[in-house]
CSV table of C-alpha atoms in Angstrom, one decimal:
chain,number,residue,atom,x,y,z
A,231,MET,CA,87.5,93.1,79.5
A,232,LEU,CA,89.8,96.1,78.8
A,233,LEU,CA,93.5,96.9,78.7
A,234,ASP,CA,94.8,100.3,79.8
A,235,VAL,CA,98.3,101.1,78.5
A,236,HIS,CA,100.2,103.5,80.8
A,237,LEU,CA,102.3,105.4,78.4
A,238,GLU,CA,105.5,105.7,80.4
A,239,CYS,CA,109.1,104.8,79.6
A,240,CYS,CA,108.5,104.7,75.9
A,241,ASP,CA,111.3,102.5,74.5
A,242,ASP,CA,110.4,102.7,70.8
A,243,ASN,CA,108.9,105.1,68.3
A,244,GLY,CA,105.3,104.1,68.8
A,245,GLU,CA,105.4,100.8,66.7
A,246,MET,CA,103.8,98.8,69.5
A,247,LEU,CA,101.0,101.3,69.9
A,248,LYS,CA,100.3,100.8,66.2
A,249,GLN,CA,100.4,97.1,66.4
A,250,LEU,CA,97.9,97.1,69.3
A,251,ALA,CA,95.7,99.5,67.5
A,252,ASP,CA,95.7,97.4,64.3
A,253,ILE,CA,94.1,94.5,66.2
A,254,GLY,CA,91.0,96.5,65.8
A,255,LYS,CA,89.5,96.0,69.3
A,256,PRO,CA,89.1,98.4,72.2
A,257,PHE,CA,91.9,99.5,74.6
A,258,ASN,CA,92.8,102.7,76.4
A,259,ILE,CA,96.0,104.8,76.4
A,260,SER,CA,96.7,106.7,79.5
A,261,ILE,CA,99.0,109.7,78.8
A,262,VAL,CA,101.3,111.6,81.2
A,263,PRO,CA,100.7,115.2,79.9
A,264,GLY,CA,104.0,116.5,81.2
A,265,LEU,CA,105.9,114.0,79.0
A,266,MET,CA,104.6,115.9,76.0
A,267,LEU,CA,106.4,119.0,77.1
A,268,PRO,CA,110.2,118.6,76.4
A,269,GLU,CA,110.8,122.2,77.4
A,270,HIS,CA,109.4,121.7,80.9
A,271,GLU,CA,111.7,122.1,83.9
A,272,VAL,CA,111.3,118.5,85.0
A,273,PHE,CA,113.7,117.6,82.2
A,274,LYS,CA,116.2,120.1,83.3
A,275,ASN,CA,116.2,119.8,87.1
A,276,GLY,CA,116.8,116.0,87.3
A,277,VAL,CA,113.3,114.7,87.9
A,278,TYR,CA,113.3,113.0,84.6
A,279,ARG,CA,116.2,112.0,82.4
A,280,PRO,CA,116.8,114.5,79.5
A,281,GLY,CA,115.2,113.0,76.4
A,282,SER,CA,112.8,110.8,78.4
A,283,PHE,CA,109.8,112.8,77.1
A,284,TYR,CA,107.6,111.4,74.3
A,285,ASN,CA,109.5,111.8,71.1
A,286,LYS,CA,108.0,113.2,67.9
A,287,ASN,CA,107.2,109.7,66.6
A,288,ILE,CA,105.2,108.8,69.7
A,289,ILE,CA,103.3,112.1,69.5
A,290,ASP,CA,102.6,111.5,65.8
A,291,SER,CA,101.4,107.9,66.5
A,292,LEU,CA,99.0,109.2,69.2
A,293,LYS,CA,97.7,111.8,66.7
A,294,GLU,CA,97.2,109.2,64.1
A,295,ILE,CA,95.3,106.7,66.2
A,296,LYS,CA,93.2,109.2,68.1
A,297,ASP,CA,90.5,108.9,65.4
A,298,TYR,CA,90.3,105.1,65.7
A,299,PRO,CA,86.8,104.5,67.0
A,300,HIS,CA,88.0,101.6,69.3
A,301,ILE,CA,90.7,103.6,71.0
A,302,THR,CA,90.0,105.7,74.1
A,303,PHE,CA,92.4,108.0,76.0
A,304,GLY,CA,93.1,108.5,79.7
A,305,GLN,CA,95.2,110.9,81.7
A,306,GLN,CA,97.8,110.3,84.4
A,307,GLY,CA,98.0,113.5,86.5
A,308,PHE,CA,100.1,116.2,84.9
A,309,LEU,CA,103.8,115.5,85.8
A,310,HIS,CA,103.4,112.2,87.6
A,311,TYR,CA,105.7,113.0,90.6
A,312,CYS,CA,105.5,114.4,94.1
A,313,SER,CA,108.1,117.2,94.5
A,314,ASP,CA,108.3,116.7,98.3
A,315,CYS,CA,109.0,112.9,98.1
A,316,HIS,CA,111.4,113.5,95.2
A,317,LYS,CA,113.6,115.5,97.6
A,318,THR,CA,114.0,112.3,99.8
A,319,LEU,CA,116.6,111.0,97.3
A,320,ASP,CA,119.7,109.6,99.0
A,321,ILE,CA,122.4,110.4,96.5
A,322,THR,CA,124.9,108.0,98.1
A,323,LYS,CA,122.5,105.1,97.9
A,324,LYS,CA,120.8,106.3,94.7
A,325,ARG,CA,117.4,105.6,96.1
A,326,PHE,CA,114.4,107.4,97.5
A,327,LYS,CA,113.2,107.3,101.1
A,328,HIS,CA,109.6,107.5,99.6
A,329,ASP,CA,108.7,106.5,96.1
A,330,PRO,CA,107.9,109.9,94.5
A,331,TRP,CA,106.0,108.8,91.5
A,332,HIS,CA,102.5,109.8,92.8
A,333,GLU,CA,100.8,113.2,92.3
A,334,ASN,CA,97.2,113.2,93.5
A,335,LYS,CA,97.8,111.8,97.0
A,336,CYS,CA,100.9,111.9,99.2
A,337,LEU,CA,100.9,109.8,102.4
A,338,TYR,CA,103.4,112.2,104.0
A,339,ASN,CA,102.2,115.7,103.0
A,340,ASN,CA,98.8,115.5,101.5
A,341,GLU,CA,97.5,119.0,102.6
A,342,LYS,CA,99.2,120.8,99.7
A,343,LEU,CA,98.0,118.2,97.1
A,344,ALA,CA,94.4,118.4,98.4
A,345,TYR,CA,94.4,122.0,97.4
A,346,ASP,CA,96.4,121.8,94.2
A,347,GLN,CA,95.2,118.7,92.4
A,348,PHE,CA,92.2,120.1,90.7
A,349,LEU,CA,94.5,122.7,89.1
A,350,PHE,CA,97.1,120.3,87.8
A,351,MET,CA,94.5,117.8,86.6
A,352,LYS,CA,92.9,120.6,84.6
A,353,GLU,CA,96.2,121.7,83.2
A,354,GLY,CA,97.0,118.1,82.2
A,355,LYS,CA,93.7,117.7,80.5
A,356,LYS,CA,94.2,120.9,78.5
A,357,THR,CA,97.7,119.8,77.5
A,358,ILE,CA,96.4,116.5,76.0
A,359,GLU,CA,93.5,118.3,74.2
A,360,LYS,CA,95.9,120.9,72.8
A,361,ILE,CA,98.7,118.6,71.6
A,362,ILE,CA,96.9,115.4,70.7
A,363,GLY,CA,93.5,116.8,69.9
A,364,VAL,CA,91.5,114.4,72.0
A,365,SER,CA,89.8,114.8,75.4
A,366,PRO,CA,90.7,112.0,78.0
A,367,ILE,CA,87.7,110.2,79.4
A,368,ILE,CA,89.5,108.1,82.0
A,369,TYR,CA,91.5,109.6,84.8
A,370,CYS,CA,94.2,107.4,86.3
A,371,PRO,CA,95.9,108.9,89.3
A,372,PRO,CA,99.7,108.5,89.1
A,373,ASN,CA,100.9,105.5,91.1
A,374,HIS,CA,97.2,104.8,91.7
A,375,GLN,CA,97.2,107.1,94.7
A,376,TYR,CA,94.0,109.1,95.1
A,377,ASP,CA,91.7,110.6,97.7
A,378,GLU,CA,88.2,112.1,98.0
A,379,ASN,CA,89.4,115.4,96.4
A,380,THR,CA,90.6,113.4,93.4
A,381,LYS,CA,87.1,111.9,93.0
A,382,LEU,CA,85.5,115.3,93.2
A,383,SER,CA,87.9,116.7,90.7
A,384,VAL,CA,87.2,113.8,88.3
A,385,ILE,CA,83.5,114.6,88.4
A,386,GLU,CA,84.0,118.4,88.1
A,387,LEU,CA,86.4,118.2,85.2
A,388,GLY,CA,84.1,115.9,83.2
A,389,TYR,CA,86.1,112.6,83.0
A,390,GLU,CA,83.7,109.7,82.6
A,391,TYR,CA,85.8,107.1,84.6
A,392,LEU,CA,88.3,106.8,87.4
A,393,ALA,CA,90.9,104.0,87.1
A,394,ILE,CA,92.2,102.7,90.4
A,395,LYS,CA,94.4,99.8,91.3
A,396,GLY,CA,92.7,96.5,91.8
A,397,MET,CA,94.5,94.9,94.8
A,398,ILE,CA,91.7,92.2,94.8
A,399,ASN,CA,89.6,90.9,92.0
A,400,ILE,CA,86.6,93.3,92.1
A,401,SER,CA,84.3,94.3,89.3
A,402,PRO,CA,83.9,97.8,87.9
A,403,TYR,CA,81.5,99.7,90.2
A,404,THR,CA,79.8,103.0,90.7
A,405,GLU,CA,80.2,105.3,93.7
A,406,GLU,CA,78.0,108.4,94.0
A,407,GLY,CA,77.6,108.5,90.3
A,408,LEU,CA,81.3,108.0,89.5
A,409,LYS,CA,82.2,105.0,87.4
A,410,ILE,CA,85.3,103.2,88.8
A,411,LEU,CA,87.6,100.8,86.9
A,412,PRO,CA,89.7,98.6,89.2
A,413,GLU,CA,92.8,97.9,87.1
A,414,ARG,CA,94.9,94.7,87.7
A,415,LYS,CA,98.4,93.9,86.4
A,416,ILE,CA,98.1,92.0,83.2
A,417,GLY,CA,98.4,88.3,83.9
A,418,SER,CA,96.2,88.5,87.0
A,419,PHE,CA,92.6,87.5,87.3
A,420,GLY,CA,90.2,90.3,86.6
A,421,GLU,CA,88.2,92.3,84.1
A,422,ILE,CA,90.3,95.6,83.7
A,423,PHE,CA,94.0,95.3,83.2
A,424,TYR,CA,96.9,97.7,82.9
A,425,THR,CA,100.5,97.5,81.7
A,426,HIS,CA,103.3,100.1,81.3
A,427,TYR,CA,104.5,100.7,77.8
A,428,ASP,CA,108.0,99.4,78.3
A,429,GLU,CA,106.5,96.1,79.4
A,430,ILE,CA,104.5,95.4,76.3
A,431,GLU,CA,107.4,94.0,74.2
A,432,ASN,CA,107.9,91.1,76.7
A,433,LYS,CA,104.1,90.7,77.2
A,434,PHE,CA,102.8,91.4,73.8
A,435,ASP,CA,101.0,88.1,73.4
A,436,LYS,CA,99.2,88.6,76.8
A,437,CYS,CA,98.3,92.2,75.8
A,438,ALA,CA,97.0,91.1,72.4
A,439,LYS,CA,95.0,88.4,74.0
A,440,VAL,CA,93.2,90.8,76.4
A,441,ILE,CA,92.6,93.3,73.6
A,442,LYS,CA,91.1,90.6,71.3
A,443,SER,CA,88.6,89.8,74.1
A,444,SER,CA,87.8,93.4,75.0
A,445,LYS,CA,84.6,95.3,74.6
A,446,PRO,CA,83.9,99.1,74.5
A,447,LEU,CA,83.7,100.9,77.8
A,448,SER,CA,80.1,101.7,77.0
A,449,GLU,CA,79.3,97.9,77.3
A,450,ILE,CA,81.0,97.3,80.6
A,451,LYS,CA,78.6,96.6,83.4
A,452,PHE,CA,79.1,98.5,86.7
A,453,LYS,CA,77.9,97.2,90.1
A,454,ASP,CA,77.2,99.1,93.2
A,455,SER,CA,80.0,99.9,95.6
A,456,SER,CA,80.4,97.3,98.3
A,457,VAL,CA,82.5,96.4,101.3
A,458,TYR,CA,85.0,95.0,99.0
A,459,SER,CA,85.4,98.4,97.3
A,460,SER,CA,86.4,99.9,100.6
A,461,LEU,CA,88.7,97.0,101.4
A,462,ASN,CA,90.5,97.5,98.1
A,463,GLU,CA,91.1,101.2,98.8
A,464,MET,CA,92.6,100.3,102.2
A,465,LEU,CA,94.9,97.7,100.5
A,466,VAL,CA,96.1,100.3,97.9
A,467,THR,CA,97.2,102.6,100.8
A,468,ALA,CA,98.7,99.7,102.8
A,469,SER,CA,100.7,98.5,99.8
A,470,LYS,CA,102.2,102.0,99.2
A,471,PHE,CA,103.3,102.2,102.9
A,472,ALA,CA,104.9,98.7,102.5
A,473,ARG,CA,106.6,99.6,99.3
A,474,ASP,CA,108.1,102.8,100.8
A,475,LYS,CA,109.3,100.9,103.9
A,476,GLY,CA,111.1,98.5,101.6
A,477,LEU,CA,112.9,101.3,99.9
A,478,ARG,CA,114.6,102.5,103.1
């Protein structure tokens, strides 16, 4: 069992990270590299609210706990958004035609991403290493949208694991040498779970319970890929289509 904390929408100064870390059992923190760059244009051109980057206290907390032997780090893309889909915002209705918070795979214009994703994944990894001083071992595609190029880039860039969304309860598995962690929303049945940072306060007991039962990534058993693995990937894509249709 393992919990992956997606570090988005940080609504405190890192206190909950410290509380989880002090439990003394394994969990992973998946960082959005671009949120460590307050000078980046995404905070000036309306992609993200000004001030929604990780504040100094969050950064300091990450630097402090990076040396905890039971804490691992993951990476969520680079900027965690698709520029093409972000342009579909209907200002009058204040909603997007397509949810733009993906980066590795776009269901509407994936040709550009197929070429670019290795480069932004590499840039994001370098950003985490430079600012936090730790190298991410899990790659978690933003919005859990990924393709074959993502998998190839994960291997080439030296991540040890790929975290995907678990639409059904399937065990961690290997695929052509790549270790894949199907993450389920906390509160579901499964082995690997994820939660967003701003959800922790209301789910702290559930998060703590998972962490107390967790074991290191090195002790997780991986099965061979199966028909259920392929089914899960199809369901991830189908759920994205359904979600976007509901936004219109």
